[in-house]
Amino acid sequence: MTGQVRTVDGRVAGRRGQATRQKLLDCLGEMLSTSPYRDVKVIDVARKAGTSPATFYQYFPDVEGAVLELAEEMAKEGANLTDLVADRSWAGKSGAAASEDLVEGFLSFWRKHDAILRVVDLGAAEGDKRFYKIRMKILNSVTNSLTDAVKEQQAKGRIDDDLNPGAIAGSLVAMLAAVAAHQKGFQSWGVKQADLRPSLSWLVHLGVTGRKPPK
Amino acid sequence: MTGQVRTVDGRVAGRRGQATRQKLLDCLGEMLSTSPYRDVKVIDVARKAGTSPATFYQYFPDVEGAVLELAEEMAKEGANLTDLVADRSWAGKSGAAASEDLVEGFLSFWRKHDAILRVVDLGAAEGDKRFYKIRMKILNSVTNSLTDAVKEQQAKGRIDDDLNPGAIAGSLVAMLAAVAAHQKGFQSWGVKQADLRPSLSWLVHLGVTGRKPPK
DNA sequence: ACTTGTCCTGTCATGCCGTCAGCTTACCGA
DNA sequence: TCGGTAAGCTGACGGCATGACAGGACAAGT
């Protein structure tokens, strides 16, 4: 399905080529987590990977292209986030557990991939469709599942029918993503990591069911 | 209080100098809203302002320095956002109005300054303290007021005392900022602009008071 | 007109970008 | 074993942004 990995000039990459390519990606990922996106230079990535800039351009059109590749990899893993919401009951205690698991899964995923997610967020916010698509891919599955959950609660009359389930779910997911992105920020603010999770779960539960979780 | 505007090499800027400086800032702001941050070059800004790159470097150490300046300007305006929350009653109908006004004010502020706010967000997420400080300055006033509101509700027993008011307020504000940043994203997703506001107000009201707003 | 201090620009060294031709290496069939 | 072929890599180059400087243009006061 993925076809073959190809160089910019159309050749198919063999074992060695794929290895160099991967090494470049790894080094890029590392650089992104240690220096600002704007300052990541092709030459630095190449040097770090023990190769020349020209080699970089054989596999990627530019830095952005390589970042997109990294992001795609991550998005595949992110698809698993659906499992955090799908087929979960939002009633009673299990509802509380559902929101807690969702929050926990989200935060740890973000912590793991924070460097690339920052760049993806920026690209998406700047209107780049390719980045936006990737962001969707990650958030969409969660959002859709959450949307269904909200609809169910609407059917039970717990949430006003005038409210758009997609808007609620989307806002909640955006909240999770934003808080996750600024996790470090919160703590230098006096809010401890440990205080964050319960509050988020509480908010998510409220948003989905319209009710506070049981103690 | 701000003292005098100074050039990089320490001279004080006169009338003409300040005008050029401001023109450069304006042009930079414009560029930021039309092209990706990573691609904004000093030479383009200078050309757009009808001057030379050397002039740019007389007033700013680099592009980032100029962006910081723009951000500071914006932050001053953002301080007014406090008025949206301070001294508001969260009881009954007026509580519903409070959350609506907050959401509306927030979204429009973000819409107005989206280009710079994107960069500030990125800088803050990347851990740059200067950007983080600015982000705080804007969000802090709102967050603090919201925190107080949450505390009041806690005193009335409507919100679990175990929850950290700062974490709740911070999360809500993060949600507003995130949704505002991706306003355009939502609509290409099938969620209309008009659906967003009521859902957000509903969530904010729920988060602050623990109760649904009256119809 | 002269002086003073502000303001702008021409120019230059440096370093990164992105591309190409050409060299080396690995694989494969005869 | 031995070419042949395609993959893989790099040195080198023109082009452009960066950032520094010194000197010229300009306005304002005397």
Coordinates of C-alpha atoms (C1' of nucleotides) in Angstrom, one line a residue:
Chain A
M1 CA 0.0 0.0 0.0
T2 CA 2.7 2.4 0.9
G3 CA 4.5 1.6 -2.4
Q4 CA 8.2 2.0 -2.3
V5 CA 10.3 4.7 -0.6
R6 CA 11.6 6.9 -3.3
T7 CA 14.3 9.5 -3.5
V8 CA 13.5 13.0 -4.7
D9 CA 14.8 12.2 -8.2
G10 CA 12.7 9.1 -8.5
R11 CA 15.1 6.3 -7.7
V12 CA 13.9 3.6 -5.4
A13 CA 15.7 3.4 -2.1
G14 CA 17.5 0.2 -1.1
R15 CA 18.5 -1.1 2.3
R16 CA 21.3 1.4 2.8
G17 CA 19.4 4.3 1.5
Q18 CA 16.5 3.6 3.8
A19 CA 18.9 3.4 6.7
T20 CA 20.4 6.8 5.9
R21 CA 17.0 8.2 5.4
Q22 CA 15.8 6.9 8.7
K23 CA 18.9 8.2 10.4
L24 CA 18.3 11.7 9.0
L25 CA 14.7 11.5 10.4
D26 CA 15.9 10.4 13.8
C27 CA 18.4 13.2 14.0
L28 CA 15.9 15.8 12.8
G29 CA 13.5 14.6 15.5
E30 CA 16.2 15.0 18.1
M31 CA 17.1 18.4 16.9
L32 CA 13.5 19.5 17.0
S33 CA 13.3 18.7 20.7
T34 CA 16.4 20.6 21.6
S35 CA 16.3 23.8 19.4
P36 CA 13.6 26.0 18.1
Y37 CA 12.0 24.9 14.9
R38 CA 13.0 28.1 13.1
D39 CA 16.6 27.4 13.8
V40 CA 16.8 23.8 12.6
K41 CA 19.2 23.9 9.6
V42 CA 19.6 21.2 7.0
I43 CA 23.4 21.3 7.5
D44 CA 23.1 20.6 11.2
V45 CA 20.8 17.7 10.7
A46 CA 23.2 16.3 8.1
R47 CA 26.2 16.8 10.2
K48 CA 24.6 15.1 13.2
A49 CA 23.7 12.2 11.0
G50 CA 27.3 12.0 9.8
T51 CA 26.5 12.7 6.2
S52 CA 26.3 15.7 3.8
P53 CA 23.6 18.2 3.1
A54 CA 23.3 17.0 -0.4
T55 CA 22.3 13.6 0.9
F56 CA 19.5 15.2 2.8
Y57 CA 18.1 16.7 -0.3
Q58 CA 18.1 13.3 -1.9
Y59 CA 15.5 12.1 0.4
F60 CA 13.5 15.2 1.3
P61 CA 12.6 18.3 -0.7
D62 CA 13.2 20.5 2.4
V63 CA 13.1 20.5 6.2
E64 CA 9.3 20.8 6.2
G65 CA 9.0 17.8 4.0
A66 CA 11.0 15.7 6.4
V67 CA 9.0 17.0 9.3
L68 CA 5.8 15.9 7.5
E69 CA 7.3 12.5 7.3
L70 CA 8.0 12.4 11.0
A71 CA 4.5 13.6 11.6
E72 CA 3.0 10.9 9.5
E73 CA 4.8 8.2 11.5
M74 CA 3.5 9.7 14.7
A75 CA 0.0 10.0 13.3
K76 CA -0.1 6.2 12.7
E77 CA 0.6 5.7 16.4
G78 CA -1.9 8.3 17.3
A79 CA -4.7 6.5 15.6
N80 CA -4.6 4.1 18.6
L81 CA -6.0 7.0 20.7
T82 CA -9.4 6.0 19.6
D83 CA -9.3 3.0 21.8
L84 CA -9.4 5.4 24.7
V85 CA -12.9 6.4 23.9
A86 CA -14.6 3.9 21.7
D87 CA -17.0 1.4 23.3
R88 CA -16.7 3.0 26.7
S89 CA -19.6 3.5 29.0
W90 CA -20.1 7.0 30.3
A91 CA -22.5 5.9 33.0
G92 CA -21.6 6.1 36.7
K93 CA -18.2 5.0 37.9
S94 CA -17.2 3.6 34.5
G95 CA -17.8 7.1 33.1
A96 CA -15.4 8.6 35.6
A97 CA -12.9 5.9 34.6
A98 CA -13.4 6.6 30.9
S99 CA -12.6 10.3 31.3
E100 CA -9.6 9.6 33.4
D101 CA -8.2 7.1 30.9
L102 CA -8.8 9.5 28.1
V103 CA -7.0 12.3 29.8
E104 CA -4.1 10.1 30.9
G105 CA -3.7 8.6 27.4
F106 CA -3.8 12.0 25.8
L107 CA -1.3 13.7 28.1
S108 CA 1.3 10.9 27.8
F109 CA 1.0 10.7 24.0
W110 CA 1.6 14.4 23.9
R111 CA 4.5 14.2 26.2
K112 CA 6.1 11.6 24.1
H113 CA 5.8 13.5 20.8
D114 CA 5.8 17.1 22.0
A115 CA 8.4 18.4 19.7
I116 CA 6.8 17.3 16.5
L117 CA 3.3 18.1 17.7
R118 CA 4.4 21.7 18.3
V119 CA 5.4 22.0 14.7
V120 CA 2.3 20.3 13.4
D121 CA 0.2 22.6 15.5
L122 CA 1.9 25.7 14.1
G123 CA 1.7 24.4 10.6
A124 CA -2.0 23.7 11.0
A125 CA -2.7 27.1 12.6
E126 CA -0.9 28.8 9.8
G127 CA -3.3 27.1 7.4
D128 CA -1.0 24.5 5.8
K129 CA -3.4 21.8 4.7
R130 CA -0.9 19.0 4.9
F131 CA -0.2 19.7 8.6
Y132 CA -3.9 20.2 9.2
K133 CA -4.7 16.8 7.7
I134 CA -2.2 15.1 10.1
R135 CA -3.6 17.0 13.0
M136 CA -7.1 15.9 12.0
K137 CA -5.9 12.3 11.7
I138 CA -4.8 12.2 15.3
L139 CA -7.6 14.2 16.8
N140 CA -10.4 13.0 14.5
S141 CA -10.8 9.5 15.8
V142 CA -11.0 10.7 19.4
T143 CA -13.3 13.6 18.5
N144 CA -15.7 11.3 16.5
S145 CA -16.0 8.9 19.3
L146 CA -16.6 11.7 21.8
T147 CA -19.1 13.2 19.5
D148 CA -21.1 9.9 19.5
A149 CA -20.9 9.8 23.3
V150 CA -22.3 13.4 23.5
K151 CA -25.1 12.4 21.1
E152 CA -26.1 9.5 23.3
Q153 CA -26.3 11.8 26.3
Q154 CA -28.4 14.2 24.2
A155 CA -30.8 11.4 23.4
K156 CA -31.2 10.8 27.1
G157 CA -32.1 14.5 27.5
R158 CA -29.1 15.3 29.7
I159 CA -27.7 17.8 27.2
D160 CA -29.5 20.6 25.5
D161 CA -30.4 19.5 21.9
D162 CA -29.5 23.0 20.6
L163 CA -25.8 22.3 21.3
N164 CA -23.7 20.9 18.5
P165 CA -22.1 17.6 19.7
G166 CA -19.2 18.0 17.3
A167 CA -18.5 21.5 18.7
I168 CA -18.5 20.2 22.2
A169 CA -16.3 17.2 21.5
G170 CA -14.0 19.3 19.4
S171 CA -13.6 21.9 22.1
L172 CA -12.9 19.3 24.7
V173 CA -10.2 17.7 22.5
A174 CA -8.7 21.1 21.8
M175 CA -8.5 21.7 25.5
L176 CA -6.7 18.4 26.0
A177 CA -4.3 19.1 23.2
A178 CA -3.6 22.7 24.5
V179 CA -3.1 21.7 28.1
A180 CA -0.9 18.8 27.0
A181 CA 1.2 21.2 24.8
H182 CA 1.7 23.6 27.8
Q183 CA 2.1 21.0 30.5
K184 CA 5.4 22.5 31.5
G185 CA 3.9 25.9 31.5
F186 CA 1.3 25.0 34.0
Q187 CA 3.8 23.8 36.6
S188 CA 5.9 27.0 36.5
W189 CA 2.6 28.6 37.2
G190 CA 2.1 26.9 40.5
V191 CA -0.3 24.2 39.2
K192 CA 1.2 20.8 39.8
Q193 CA 1.2 18.1 37.3
A194 CA -0.9 16.0 39.7
D195 CA -3.6 18.6 40.0
L196 CA -4.0 18.8 36.3
R197 CA -5.3 15.3 35.5
P198 CA -8.2 15.3 37.9
S199 CA -9.4 18.7 36.8
L200 CA -9.2 17.7 33.2
S201 CA -11.1 14.5 33.8
W202 CA -13.7 16.3 35.7
L203 CA -14.1 18.8 32.9
V204 CA -14.3 16.1 30.2
H205 CA -16.8 14.2 32.2
L206 CA -18.9 17.3 32.7
G207 CA -18.7 18.2 29.0
V208 CA -19.7 14.7 27.7
T209 CA -22.4 13.9 30.2
G210 CA -23.5 17.2 31.5
R211 CA -23.0 15.8 35.0
K212 CA -20.3 15.6 37.6
P213 CA -18.6 12.3 38.0
P214 CA -19.5 10.3 41.1
K215 CA -17.0 10.5 43.9
Chain B
M1 CA 7.9 54.0 32.4
T2 CA 8.9 52.5 29.1
G3 CA 11.9 54.9 29.0
Q4 CA 13.0 55.8 25.5
V5 CA 13.1 53.8 22.4
R6 CA 16.7 52.8 21.7
T7 CA 18.5 51.5 18.7
V8 CA 20.6 48.3 19.0
D9 CA 23.8 50.3 19.3
G10 CA 22.4 52.4 22.1
R11 CA 21.4 55.7 20.5
V12 CA 18.0 57.2 21.3
A13 CA 15.6 57.2 18.4
G14 CA 14.1 60.5 17.3
R15 CA 10.8 61.2 15.5
R16 CA 11.9 59.9 12.1
G17 CA 13.6 56.9 13.6
Q18 CA 10.5 55.9 15.6
A19 CA 8.4 56.2 12.4
T20 CA 10.7 53.9 10.5
R21 CA 10.8 51.5 13.4
Q22 CA 7.0 51.4 13.6
K23 CA 6.7 51.0 9.8
L24 CA 9.0 47.9 10.1
L25 CA 6.9 46.5 12.8
D26 CA 3.7 47.0 10.8
C27 CA 5.2 45.4 7.8
L28 CA 6.4 42.5 9.9
G29 CA 3.0 42.0 11.3
E30 CA 1.5 42.0 7.8
M31 CA 4.0 39.5 6.6
L32 CA 3.4 37.2 9.5
S33 CA -0.3 37.0 8.6
T34 CA 0.4 36.1 5.0
S35 CA 3.4 33.7 5.1
P36 CA 4.7 31.1 7.5
Y37 CA 6.8 32.3 10.4
R38 CA 9.7 30.2 9.4
D39 CA 9.9 31.9 6.0
V40 CA 9.7 35.5 7.1
K41 CA 13.1 37.1 6.1
V42 CA 14.5 40.4 7.2
I43 CA 15.2 41.4 3.6
D44 CA 11.5 41.0 2.7
V45 CA 10.3 43.0 5.7
A46 CA 12.8 45.8 4.8
R47 CA 11.8 45.8 1.2
K48 CA 8.2 46.0 2.1
A49 CA 8.9 48.9 4.4
G50 CA 10.8 50.7 1.6
T51 CA 14.1 50.5 3.4
S52 CA 17.2 48.4 3.7
P53 CA 18.0 45.3 5.8
A54 CA 20.7 47.3 7.5
T55 CA 18.1 49.6 8.9
F56 CA 16.1 46.8 10.3
Y57 CA 19.1 45.6 12.3
Q58 CA 19.5 49.0 13.7
Y59 CA 16.3 48.7 15.6
F60 CA 16.0 45.0 16.2
P61 CA 18.6 42.3 17.0
D62 CA 16.7 39.8 14.7
V63 CA 13.3 38.8 13.5
E64 CA 12.5 37.2 16.8
G65 CA 13.3 40.4 18.6
A66 CA 10.9 42.4 16.5
V67 CA 8.2 39.8 17.0
L68 CA 8.6 40.1 20.7
E69 CA 8.1 43.8 20.3
L70 CA 4.9 43.2 18.4
A71 CA 3.8 40.7 21.0
E72 CA 4.4 43.2 23.9
E73 CA 2.1 45.7 22.1
M74 CA -0.6 43.2 21.8
A75 CA -0.2 42.0 25.4
K76 CA -1.0 45.5 26.6
E77 CA -4.2 45.4 24.8
G78 CA -4.8 41.9 26.0
A79 CA -4.7 43.0 29.6
N80 CA -8.2 44.4 29.1
L81 CA -9.5 40.9 28.7
T82 CA -9.7 40.9 32.5
D83 CA -12.8 43.1 32.3
L84 CA -14.6 40.1 30.7
V85 CA -14.4 38.2 34.0
A86 CA -13.7 40.4 36.9
D87 CA -16.6 41.5 39.1
R88 CA -19.1 39.3 37.2
S89 CA -21.8 37.3 38.9
W90 CA -21.9 33.7 38.0
A91 CA -25.4 33.1 39.4
G92 CA -28.4 32.4 37.2
K93 CA -29.0 34.3 34.0
S94 CA -26.1 36.7 34.6
G95 CA -23.8 33.7 34.9
A96 CA -24.8 32.6 31.4
A97 CA -24.2 36.1 30.1
A98 CA -20.8 36.2 31.8
S99 CA -19.7 33.0 30.1
E100 CA -21.0 34.2 26.7
D101 CA -19.2 37.5 27.0
L102 CA -16.0 35.8 28.0
V103 CA -16.1 33.5 25.0
E104 CA -17.0 36.2 22.6
G105 CA -14.3 38.5 23.8
F106 CA -11.7 35.9 23.7
L107 CA -12.5 34.7 20.2
S108 CA -12.5 38.1 18.8
F109 CA -9.3 39.1 20.4
W110 CA -7.7 36.0 19.0
R111 CA -9.1 36.6 15.6
K112 CA -7.7 40.1 15.6
H113 CA -4.2 39.0 16.6
D114 CA -4.0 35.5 15.3
A115 CA -0.7 35.8 13.4
I116 CA 1.3 37.0 16.3
L117 CA -0.4 34.8 18.8
R118 CA 0.5 31.7 16.8
V119 CA 4.2 32.7 17.0
V120 CA 3.9 33.5 20.7
D121 CA 2.3 30.1 21.3
L122 CA 5.0 28.3 19.5
G123 CA 7.7 30.2 21.3
A124 CA 6.1 29.5 24.6
A125 CA 5.6 25.8 23.8
E126 CA 9.3 25.6 22.8
G127 CA 10.2 26.9 26.2
D128 CA 11.3 30.4 25.4
K129 CA 10.8 32.3 28.6
R130 CA 10.3 35.7 27.0
F131 CA 7.4 34.4 24.9
Y132 CA 6.1 32.4 27.8
K133 CA 6.0 35.6 29.9
I134 CA 3.9 37.4 27.3
R135 CA 1.5 34.5 27.0
M136 CA 1.1 34.6 30.7
K137 CA 0.5 38.3 30.7
I138 CA -2.4 37.9 28.4
L139 CA -3.9 34.8 29.9
N140 CA -3.0 35.4 33.5
S141 CA -5.5 38.1 34.2
V142 CA -8.3 36.1 32.8
T143 CA -7.1 32.9 34.5
N144 CA -6.8 34.6 37.9
S145 CA -10.3 36.1 37.8
L146 CA -11.7 32.7 36.7
T147 CA -9.8 31.0 39.5
D148 CA -11.4 33.3 42.0
A149 CA -14.8 32.5 40.5
V150 CA -14.2 28.8 40.8
K151 CA -13.1 29.2 44.5
E152 CA -16.3 31.0 45.3
Q153 CA -18.3 28.1 43.8
Q154 CA -16.2 25.7 45.8
A155 CA -17.1 27.6 49.0
K156 CA -20.7 27.1 48.1
G157 CA -20.1 23.4 47.9
R158 CA -20.9 23.2 44.2
I159 CA -17.5 22.0 43.2
D160 CA -15.4 19.3 44.8
D161 CA -12.8 20.8 47.2
D162 CA -10.2 18.3 46.0
L163 CA -10.1 20.0 42.6
N164 CA -7.5 22.7 42.1
P165 CA -9.2 25.9 41.1
G166 CA -6.2 27.1 39.2
A167 CA -6.0 23.9 37.2
I168 CA -9.7 24.2 36.2
A169 CA -9.4 27.9 35.3
G170 CA -6.2 27.3 33.4
S171 CA -7.6 24.4 31.4
L172 CA -10.7 26.4 30.5
V173 CA -8.6 29.3 29.3
A174 CA -6.3 26.9 27.4
M175 CA -9.4 25.5 25.7
L176 CA -10.5 29.0 24.7
A177 CA -7.1 29.8 23.3
A178 CA -6.8 26.6 21.5
V179 CA -10.2 26.8 19.9
A180 CA -9.6 30.4 19.0
A181 CA -6.4 29.5 17.3
H182 CA -8.0 26.8 15.2
Q183 CA -11.2 28.6 14.5
K184 CA -10.8 28.1 10.8
G185 CA -9.9 24.5 11.3
F186 CA -13.2 23.8 13.0
Q187 CA -15.3 25.1 10.1
S188 CA -13.5 23.0 7.5
W189 CA -14.5 20.2 9.8
G190 CA -18.2 20.7 9.5
V191 CA -18.7 22.6 12.7
K192 CA -20.0 26.1 12.0
Q193 CA -18.7 29.2 13.6
A194 CA -22.1 29.8 15.1
D195 CA -22.2 26.4 16.8
L196 CA -18.9 27.0 18.4
R197 CA -19.7 29.9 20.7
P198 CA -22.7 28.4 22.5
S199 CA -20.9 25.2 23.1
L200 CA -17.9 27.0 24.5
S201 CA -20.0 29.1 26.8
W202 CA -21.8 26.1 28.0
L203 CA -18.5 24.3 28.8
V204 CA -17.1 27.4 30.5
H205 CA -20.2 27.8 32.6
L206 CA -20.2 24.2 33.5
G207 CA -16.5 24.3 34.4
V208 CA -16.8 27.4 36.6
T209 CA -20.1 26.6 38.4
G210 CA -20.4 22.9 38.1
R211 CA -23.9 23.5 36.7
K212 CA -25.6 23.9 33.4
P213 CA -26.6 27.5 32.5
P214 CA -30.3 28.3 32.7
K215 CA -32.1 28.2 29.3
Chain C
dA1 C1' 26.7 78.8 7.4
dC2 C1' 28.2 75.7 10.9
dT3 C1' 27.9 72.1 14.2
dT4 C1' 25.8 68.3 16.3
dG5 C1' 23.6 64.2 16.6
dT6 C1' 20.2 61.3 14.3
dC7 C1' 19.2 58.4 10.5
dC8 C1' 20.0 55.7 6.4
dT9 C1' 22.6 52.9 3.1
dG10 C1' 26.6 50.7 0.3
dT11 C1' 29.4 47.3 0.9
dC12 C1' 31.6 43.3 2.7
dA13 C1' 32.7 38.8 5.0
dT14 C1' 30.4 34.9 6.4
dG15 C1' 27.5 31.0 6.3
dC16 C1' 23.5 28.3 4.7
dC17 C1' 20.6 26.8 0.8
dG18 C1' 19.7 23.9 -2.9
dT19 C1' 21.6 21.7 -7.2
dC20 C1' 24.6 19.2 -10.3
dA21 C1' 28.1 16.3 -12.2
dG22 C1' 30.7 12.8 -11.1
dC23 C1' 32.7 9.4 -8.1
dT24 C1' 32.2 5.2 -5.1
dT25 C1' 29.7 1.2 -3.6
dA26 C1' 26.6 -2.7 -3.8
dC27 C1' 24.0 -6.0 -6.3
dC28 C1' 23.2 -9.3 -10.1
dG29 C1' 23.3 -12.1 -14.1
dA30 C1' 26.3 -14.3 -17.3
Chain D
dT1 C1' 35.0 -14.2 -11.9
dC2 C1' 33.8 -10.2 -14.1
dG3 C1' 31.6 -6.5 -16.1
dG4 C1' 27.2 -3.8 -16.1
dT5 C1' 23.9 -1.1 -13.9
dA6 C1' 21.6 1.3 -10.5
dA7 C1' 21.9 3.1 -5.8
dG8 C1' 24.3 6.0 -2.8
dC9 C1' 27.2 9.8 -1.6
dT10 C1' 29.8 14.1 -1.9
dG11 C1' 32.6 18.3 -3.4
dA12 C1' 31.8 22.4 -5.3
dC13 C1' 29.3 26.2 -6.9
dG14 C1' 26.0 30.3 -7.6
dG15 C1' 22.7 32.6 -5.0
dC16 C1' 20.9 34.8 -1.1
dA17 C1' 20.1 36.2 3.9
dT18 C1' 22.7 37.7 7.7
dG19 C1' 24.9 41.0 10.5
dA20 C1' 28.7 44.5 11.0
dC21 C1' 30.7 48.9 9.8
dA22 C1' 31.9 53.4 8.2
dG23 C1' 30.6 57.1 5.9
dG24 C1' 27.2 60.2 3.8
dA25 C1' 22.4 62.5 4.1
dC26 C1' 19.5 65.0 6.7
dA27 C1' 17.1 67.9 10.3
dA28 C1' 17.5 71.2 14.1
dG29 C1' 19.5 74.4 16.8
dT30 C1' 23.0 78.4 17.2

